[in-house]
Short mmCIF file of C-alpha atoms and ligand atoms in Angstrom, two decimals:
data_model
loop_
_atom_site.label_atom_id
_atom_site.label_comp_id
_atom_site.label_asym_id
_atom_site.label_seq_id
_atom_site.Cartn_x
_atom_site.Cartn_y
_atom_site.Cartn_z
CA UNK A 1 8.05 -21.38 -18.18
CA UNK A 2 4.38 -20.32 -17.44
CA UNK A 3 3.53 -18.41 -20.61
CA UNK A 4 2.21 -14.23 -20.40
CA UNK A 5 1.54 -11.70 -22.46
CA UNK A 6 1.84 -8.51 -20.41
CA UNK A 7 4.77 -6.86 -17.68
CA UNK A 8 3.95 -5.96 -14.39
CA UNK A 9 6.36 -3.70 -11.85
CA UNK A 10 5.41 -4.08 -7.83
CA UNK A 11 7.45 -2.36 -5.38
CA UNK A 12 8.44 -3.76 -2.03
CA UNK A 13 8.67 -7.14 -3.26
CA UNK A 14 10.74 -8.72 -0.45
CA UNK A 15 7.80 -9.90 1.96
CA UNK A 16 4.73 -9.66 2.49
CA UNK A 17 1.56 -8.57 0.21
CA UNK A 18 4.23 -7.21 -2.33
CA UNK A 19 5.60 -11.16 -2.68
CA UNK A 20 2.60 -12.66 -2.87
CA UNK A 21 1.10 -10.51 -5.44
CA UNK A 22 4.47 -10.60 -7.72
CA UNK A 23 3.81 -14.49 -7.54
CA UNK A 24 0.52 -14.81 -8.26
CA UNK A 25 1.10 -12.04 -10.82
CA UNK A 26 3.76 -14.14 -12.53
CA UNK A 27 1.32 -16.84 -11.75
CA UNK A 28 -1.31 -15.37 -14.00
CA UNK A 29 -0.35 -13.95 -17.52
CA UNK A 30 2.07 -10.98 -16.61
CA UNK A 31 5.97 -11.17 -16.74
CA UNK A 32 6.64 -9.72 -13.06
CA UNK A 33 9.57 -7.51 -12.11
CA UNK A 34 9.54 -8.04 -8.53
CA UNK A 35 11.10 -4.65 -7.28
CA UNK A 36 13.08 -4.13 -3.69
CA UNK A 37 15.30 -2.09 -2.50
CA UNK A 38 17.80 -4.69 -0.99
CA UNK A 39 18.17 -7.83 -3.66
CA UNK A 40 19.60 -9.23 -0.72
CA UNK A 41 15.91 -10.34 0.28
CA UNK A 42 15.54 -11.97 -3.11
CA UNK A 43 15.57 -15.47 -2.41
CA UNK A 44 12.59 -15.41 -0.58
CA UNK A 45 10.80 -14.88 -3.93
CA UNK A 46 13.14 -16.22 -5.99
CA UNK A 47 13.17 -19.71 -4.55
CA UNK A 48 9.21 -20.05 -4.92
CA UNK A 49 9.21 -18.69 -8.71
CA UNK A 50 11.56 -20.97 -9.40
CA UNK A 51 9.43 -24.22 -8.16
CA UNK A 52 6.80 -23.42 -10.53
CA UNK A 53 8.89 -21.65 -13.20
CA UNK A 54 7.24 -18.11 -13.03
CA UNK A 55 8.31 -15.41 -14.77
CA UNK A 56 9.77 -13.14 -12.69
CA UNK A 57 12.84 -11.26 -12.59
CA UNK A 58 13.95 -9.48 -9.38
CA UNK A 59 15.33 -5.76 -9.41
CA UNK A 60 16.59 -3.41 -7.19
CA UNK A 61 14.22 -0.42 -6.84
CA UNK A 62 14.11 1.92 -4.02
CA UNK A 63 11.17 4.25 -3.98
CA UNK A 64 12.76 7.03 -2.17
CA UNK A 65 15.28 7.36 -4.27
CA UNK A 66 14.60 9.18 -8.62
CA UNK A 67 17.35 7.85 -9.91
CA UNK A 68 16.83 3.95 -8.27
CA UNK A 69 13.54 4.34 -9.68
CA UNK A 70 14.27 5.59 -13.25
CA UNK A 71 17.42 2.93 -13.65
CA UNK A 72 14.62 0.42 -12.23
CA UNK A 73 12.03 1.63 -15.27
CA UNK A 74 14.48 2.32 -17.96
CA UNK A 75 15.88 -1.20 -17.15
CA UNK A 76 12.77 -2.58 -17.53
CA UNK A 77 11.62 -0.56 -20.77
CA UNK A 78 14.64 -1.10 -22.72
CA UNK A 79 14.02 -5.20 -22.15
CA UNK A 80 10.49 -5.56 -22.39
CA UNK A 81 9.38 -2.26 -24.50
CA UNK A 82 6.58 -2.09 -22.40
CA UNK A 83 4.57 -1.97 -18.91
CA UNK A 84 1.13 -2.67 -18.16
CA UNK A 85 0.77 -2.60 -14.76
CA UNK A 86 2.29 -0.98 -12.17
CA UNK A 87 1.84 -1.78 -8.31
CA UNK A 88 2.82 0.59 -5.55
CA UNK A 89 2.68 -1.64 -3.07
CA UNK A 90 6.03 -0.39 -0.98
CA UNK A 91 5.44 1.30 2.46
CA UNK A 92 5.42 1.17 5.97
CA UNK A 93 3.81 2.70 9.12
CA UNK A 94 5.25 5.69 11.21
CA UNK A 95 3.71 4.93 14.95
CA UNK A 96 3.06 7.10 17.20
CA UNK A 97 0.51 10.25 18.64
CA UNK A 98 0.60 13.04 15.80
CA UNK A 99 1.99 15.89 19.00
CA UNK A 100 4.81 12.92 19.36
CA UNK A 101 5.93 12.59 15.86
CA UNK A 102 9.32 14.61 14.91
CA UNK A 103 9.00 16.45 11.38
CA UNK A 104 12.00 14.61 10.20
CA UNK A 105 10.05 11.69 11.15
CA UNK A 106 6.65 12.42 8.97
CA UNK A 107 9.21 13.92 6.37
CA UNK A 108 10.97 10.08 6.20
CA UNK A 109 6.87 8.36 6.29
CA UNK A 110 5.48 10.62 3.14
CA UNK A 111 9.03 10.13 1.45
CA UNK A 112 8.68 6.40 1.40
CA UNK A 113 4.66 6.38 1.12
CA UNK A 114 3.85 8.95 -0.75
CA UNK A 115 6.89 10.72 -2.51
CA UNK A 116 8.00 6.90 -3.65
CA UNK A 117 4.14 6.64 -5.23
CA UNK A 118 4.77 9.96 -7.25
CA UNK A 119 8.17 9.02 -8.49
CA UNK A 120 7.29 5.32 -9.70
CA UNK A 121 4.42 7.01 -11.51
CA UNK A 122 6.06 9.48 -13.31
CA UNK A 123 8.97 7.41 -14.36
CA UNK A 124 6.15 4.72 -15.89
CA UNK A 125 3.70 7.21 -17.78
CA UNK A 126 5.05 8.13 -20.80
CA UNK A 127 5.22 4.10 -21.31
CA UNK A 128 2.11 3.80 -20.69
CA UNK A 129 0.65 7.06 -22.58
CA UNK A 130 2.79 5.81 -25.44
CA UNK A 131 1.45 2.08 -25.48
CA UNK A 132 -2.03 3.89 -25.20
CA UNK A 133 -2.82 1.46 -22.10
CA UNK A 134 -1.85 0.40 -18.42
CA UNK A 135 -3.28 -0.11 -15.48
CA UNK A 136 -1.86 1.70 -12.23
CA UNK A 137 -2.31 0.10 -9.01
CA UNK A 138 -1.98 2.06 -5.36
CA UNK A 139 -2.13 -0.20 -2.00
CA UNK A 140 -3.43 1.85 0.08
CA UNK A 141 -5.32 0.61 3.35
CA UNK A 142 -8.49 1.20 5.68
CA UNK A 143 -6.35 3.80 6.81
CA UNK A 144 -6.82 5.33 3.43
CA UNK A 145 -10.76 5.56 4.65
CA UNK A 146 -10.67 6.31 8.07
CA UNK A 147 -8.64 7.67 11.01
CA UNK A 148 -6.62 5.50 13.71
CA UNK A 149 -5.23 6.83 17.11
CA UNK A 150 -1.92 6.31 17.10
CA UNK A 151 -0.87 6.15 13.29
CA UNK A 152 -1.87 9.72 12.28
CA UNK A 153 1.04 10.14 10.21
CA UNK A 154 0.67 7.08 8.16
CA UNK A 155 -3.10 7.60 7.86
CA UNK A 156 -2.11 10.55 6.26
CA UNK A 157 0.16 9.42 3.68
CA UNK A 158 -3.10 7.14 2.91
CA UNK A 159 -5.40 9.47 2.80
CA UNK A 160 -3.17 11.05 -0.01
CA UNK A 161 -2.72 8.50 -2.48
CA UNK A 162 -6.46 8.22 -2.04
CA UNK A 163 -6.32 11.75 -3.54
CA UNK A 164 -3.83 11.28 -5.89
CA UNK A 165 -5.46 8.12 -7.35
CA UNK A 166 -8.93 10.10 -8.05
CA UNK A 167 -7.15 12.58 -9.60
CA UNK A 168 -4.96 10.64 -12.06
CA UNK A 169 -8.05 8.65 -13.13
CA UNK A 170 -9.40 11.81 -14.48
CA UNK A 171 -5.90 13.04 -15.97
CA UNK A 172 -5.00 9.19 -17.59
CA UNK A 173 -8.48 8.30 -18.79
CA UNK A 174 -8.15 9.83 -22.28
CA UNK A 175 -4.81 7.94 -22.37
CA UNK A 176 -6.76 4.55 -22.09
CA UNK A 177 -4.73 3.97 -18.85
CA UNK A 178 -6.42 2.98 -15.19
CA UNK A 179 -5.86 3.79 -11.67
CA UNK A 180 -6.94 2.31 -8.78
CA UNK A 181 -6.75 1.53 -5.07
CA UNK A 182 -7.08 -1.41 -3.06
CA UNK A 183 -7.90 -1.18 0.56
CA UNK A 184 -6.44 -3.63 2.68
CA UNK A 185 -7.57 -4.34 6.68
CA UNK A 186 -4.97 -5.88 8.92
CA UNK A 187 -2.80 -8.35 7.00
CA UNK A 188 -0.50 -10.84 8.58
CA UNK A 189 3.06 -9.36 6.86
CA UNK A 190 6.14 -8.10 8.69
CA UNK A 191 4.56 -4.48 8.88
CA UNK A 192 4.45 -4.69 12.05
CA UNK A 193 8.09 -5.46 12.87
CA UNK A 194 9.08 -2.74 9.76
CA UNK A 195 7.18 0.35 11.18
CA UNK A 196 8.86 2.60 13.82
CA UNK A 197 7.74 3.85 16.51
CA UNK A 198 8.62 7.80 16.86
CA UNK A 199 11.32 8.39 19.59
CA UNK A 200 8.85 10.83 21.27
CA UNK A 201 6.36 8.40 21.42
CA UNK A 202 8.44 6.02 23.22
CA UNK A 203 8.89 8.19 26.13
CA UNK A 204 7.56 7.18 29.72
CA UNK A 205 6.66 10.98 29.57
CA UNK A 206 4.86 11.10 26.69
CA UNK A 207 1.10 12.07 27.63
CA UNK A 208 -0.36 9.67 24.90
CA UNK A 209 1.59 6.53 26.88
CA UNK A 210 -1.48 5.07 27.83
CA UNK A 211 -3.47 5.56 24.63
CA UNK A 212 -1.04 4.31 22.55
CA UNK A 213 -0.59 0.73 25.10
CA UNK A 214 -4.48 0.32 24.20
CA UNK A 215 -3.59 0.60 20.46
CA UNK A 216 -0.55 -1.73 20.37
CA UNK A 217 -3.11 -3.99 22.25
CA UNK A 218 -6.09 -3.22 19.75
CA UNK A 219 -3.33 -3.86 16.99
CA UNK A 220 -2.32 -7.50 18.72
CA UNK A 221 -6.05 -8.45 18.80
CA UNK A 222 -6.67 -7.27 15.50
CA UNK A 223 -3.16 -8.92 14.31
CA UNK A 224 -5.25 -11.92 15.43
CA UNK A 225 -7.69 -12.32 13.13
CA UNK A 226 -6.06 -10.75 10.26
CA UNK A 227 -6.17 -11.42 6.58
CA UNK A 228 -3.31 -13.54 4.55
CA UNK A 229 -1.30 -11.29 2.28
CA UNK A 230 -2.71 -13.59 -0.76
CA UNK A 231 -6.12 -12.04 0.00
CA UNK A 232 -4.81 -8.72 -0.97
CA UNK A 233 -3.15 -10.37 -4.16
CA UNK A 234 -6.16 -11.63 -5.47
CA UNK A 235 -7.74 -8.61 -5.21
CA UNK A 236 -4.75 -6.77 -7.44
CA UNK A 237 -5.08 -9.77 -10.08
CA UNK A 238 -8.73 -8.82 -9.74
CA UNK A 239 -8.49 -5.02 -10.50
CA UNK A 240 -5.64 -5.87 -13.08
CA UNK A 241 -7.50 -7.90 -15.32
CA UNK A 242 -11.50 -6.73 -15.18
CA UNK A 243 -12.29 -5.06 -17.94
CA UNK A 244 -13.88 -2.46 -16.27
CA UNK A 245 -11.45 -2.02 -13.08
CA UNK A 246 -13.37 -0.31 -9.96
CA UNK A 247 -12.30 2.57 -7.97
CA UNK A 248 -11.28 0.98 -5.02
CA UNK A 249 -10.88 -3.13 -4.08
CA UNK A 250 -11.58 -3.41 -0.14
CA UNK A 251 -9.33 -6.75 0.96
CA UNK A 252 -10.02 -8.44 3.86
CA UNK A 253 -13.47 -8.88 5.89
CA UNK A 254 -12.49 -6.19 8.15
CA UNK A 255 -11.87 -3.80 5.39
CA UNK A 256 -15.36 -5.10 3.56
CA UNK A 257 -16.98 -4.50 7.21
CA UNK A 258 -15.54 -0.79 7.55
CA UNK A 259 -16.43 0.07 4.14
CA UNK A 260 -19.74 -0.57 4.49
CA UNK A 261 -20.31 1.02 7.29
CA UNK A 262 -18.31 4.33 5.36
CA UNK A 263 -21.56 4.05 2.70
CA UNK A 264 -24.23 3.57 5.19
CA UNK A 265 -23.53 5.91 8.56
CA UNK A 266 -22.74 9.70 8.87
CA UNK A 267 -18.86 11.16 9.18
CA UNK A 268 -19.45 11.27 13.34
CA UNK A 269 -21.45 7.56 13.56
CA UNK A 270 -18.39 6.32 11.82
CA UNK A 271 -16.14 7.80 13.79
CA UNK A 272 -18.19 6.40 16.81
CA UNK A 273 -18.41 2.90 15.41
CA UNK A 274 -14.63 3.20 14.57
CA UNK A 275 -13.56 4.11 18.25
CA UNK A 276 -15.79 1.96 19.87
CA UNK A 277 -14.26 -0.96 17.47
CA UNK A 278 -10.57 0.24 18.73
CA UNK A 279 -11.74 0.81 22.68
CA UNK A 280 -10.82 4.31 22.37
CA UNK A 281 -13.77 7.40 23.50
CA UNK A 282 -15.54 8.68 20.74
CA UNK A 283 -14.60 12.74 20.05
CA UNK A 284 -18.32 13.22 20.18
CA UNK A 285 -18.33 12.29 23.74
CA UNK A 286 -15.46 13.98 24.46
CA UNK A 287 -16.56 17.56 22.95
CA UNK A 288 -20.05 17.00 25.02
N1 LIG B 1 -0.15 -5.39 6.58
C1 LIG B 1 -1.24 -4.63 6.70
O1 LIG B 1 -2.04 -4.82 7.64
C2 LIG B 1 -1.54 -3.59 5.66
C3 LIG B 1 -2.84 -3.05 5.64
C4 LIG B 1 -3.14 -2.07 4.72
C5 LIG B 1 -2.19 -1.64 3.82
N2 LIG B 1 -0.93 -2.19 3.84
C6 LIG B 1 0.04 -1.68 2.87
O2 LIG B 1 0.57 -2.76 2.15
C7 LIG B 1 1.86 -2.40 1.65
C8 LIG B 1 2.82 -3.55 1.88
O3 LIG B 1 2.99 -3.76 3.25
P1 LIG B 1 3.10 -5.19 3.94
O4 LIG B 1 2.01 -5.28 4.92
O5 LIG B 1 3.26 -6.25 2.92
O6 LIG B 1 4.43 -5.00 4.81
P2 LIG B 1 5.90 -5.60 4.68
O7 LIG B 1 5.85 -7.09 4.68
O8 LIG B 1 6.69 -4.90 5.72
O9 LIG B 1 6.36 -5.13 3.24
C9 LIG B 1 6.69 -3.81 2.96
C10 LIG B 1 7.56 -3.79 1.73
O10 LIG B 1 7.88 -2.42 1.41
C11 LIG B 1 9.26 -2.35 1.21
N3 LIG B 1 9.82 -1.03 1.35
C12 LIG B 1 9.84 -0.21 2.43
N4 LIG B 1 10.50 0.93 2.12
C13 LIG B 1 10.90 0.82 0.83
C14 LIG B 1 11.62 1.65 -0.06
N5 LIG B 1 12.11 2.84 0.31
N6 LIG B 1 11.82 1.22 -1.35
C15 LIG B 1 11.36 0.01 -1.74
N7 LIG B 1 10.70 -0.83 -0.93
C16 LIG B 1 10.48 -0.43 0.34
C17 LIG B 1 9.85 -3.35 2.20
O11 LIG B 1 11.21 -3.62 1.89
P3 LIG B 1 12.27 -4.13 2.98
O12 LIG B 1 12.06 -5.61 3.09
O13 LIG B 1 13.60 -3.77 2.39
O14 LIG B 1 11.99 -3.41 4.25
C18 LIG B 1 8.90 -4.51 1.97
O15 LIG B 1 9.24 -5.19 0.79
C19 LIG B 1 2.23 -1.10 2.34
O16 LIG B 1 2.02 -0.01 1.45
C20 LIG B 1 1.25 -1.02 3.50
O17 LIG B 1 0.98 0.30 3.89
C21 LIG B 1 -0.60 -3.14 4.75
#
């Protein structure tokens, strides 16, 4: 068995960047609980730990649920008597114009995106505040920097654990423990395929129809040239084991490109070179 000396939890293990980073995690040093709400999924990761004799272990953990998530951590404290590093990596994206999107709707997007974030936190910190260390990770997104047509809800739930992440820095850092974000652009996963779109929003009546056909297009053309999910991975491992961790991890060219351009251009020039970049009319035209 590859040998490791620290125990890492990531959420949403069953595909995607959540897979990859539980592998390379497992790969690199950390025994990995790779979380997911149905085991059923397991053998995707299960079959590839197994070639190179990682050490992982798979368990069921559903982020919008307390008690799935404290049976997850307890389970998981009780065997290993510790945790380093936690990823929230779990999520998906709500689609659809903001006026289209049901509350029930948003409700079910910040339970998963943000609620789930909260919860996995609170059930890890007093591990981590007692081992005087750890190292919290939050996938966030681009969308975590700047707003998309068409995805206003999930944006949202970004722009949170943005928030939240800044803010537990300040509360964990006399506890010795980190927090972080990385910022992923488009990634090749099944997000796509796993995100709704609202039931408004599907509508022939709905008066964003047309906007949102350019988005799914902007979305297939962006889908195009988008990053592998080991790209965000590497970042994690990254931000895991740097002595001094960052604040944020951009992964991807896109996301490098759009971060930039955050540090070096006004709130409205962004938002111009953002629209322009998705084919939609910039608000400052709009309000002339
Ligand atoms: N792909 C991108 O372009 C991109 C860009 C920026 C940020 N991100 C972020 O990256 C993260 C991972 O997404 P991905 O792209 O890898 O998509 P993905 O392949 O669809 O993976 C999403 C994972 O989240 C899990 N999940 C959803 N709801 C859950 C719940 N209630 N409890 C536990 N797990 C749950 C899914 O489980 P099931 O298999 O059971 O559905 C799946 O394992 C998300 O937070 C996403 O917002 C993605």
């Amino acid at each position: 068995m590859v040998s490791y000396s620290k125990v890492a939890v990531v959420t949403g293990s069953s595909s995607g960047i959540g897979l990859e980073t539980a592998l390379l995690l497992a790969e690199n040093g950390f025994k990995t609980y790779a979380t997911m709400r149905n085991v059923n999924k397991a053998s995707n990761v299960l079959e590839k730990a197994q070639r190179k004799n990682l050490p992982i272990e798979v368990l069921e953990l559903d982020v919008n649920s307390d008690e799935s998530v404290h049976q997850a951590v307890e389970k998981i404290v009780k065997a290993e008597g510790r945790i380093d590093l936690l990823v929230n990596n779990a999520g998906y994206g709500l689609i659809g114009a903001v006026e289209d999107l049901s509350t029930d709707e948003v409700k079910e997007q910040y339970e998963t995106n943000v609620f789930g974030v909260f919860r996995t936190i609170r059930e890890v910190l007093p591990t981590m505040r007692k081992q005087r260390g750890g190292t919290i990770i939050n996938i966030s997104s681009i969308a975590g920097v700047v707003g998309f047509v068409g995805m206003g809800a999930y944006v949202s739930t970004k722009f949170a654990i943005e928030g939240l992440t800044q803010s537990l820095r300040l509360e964990l850092a006399p506890f010795g423990i980190r927090a972080l974000v990385i910022e992923p652009g488009v990634i090749r996963t099944n997000i796509l395929n796993s995100s709704p779109v609202a039931k408004r929003a599907q509508s022939e009546n709905s008066a964003y129809k047309e906007m949102m056909e350019r988005f799914h297009q902007a979305i297939g053309a962006m889908v195009k040239n988008a990053s592998e999910p080991i790209v965000v991975a590497n970042q994690v491992l990254r931000a895991a084991t740097e002595i001094q961790p960052r604040i944020r991890y951009p992964a991807g060219p896109d996301a490098e490109m759009i971060l930039s351009a955050r540090k070096q251009k006004t709130d409205e020039e962004l938002e111009e070179f953002m629209t322009k970049m998705i084919g939609e009319q910039p608000a400052r035209e709009v309000r002339k």
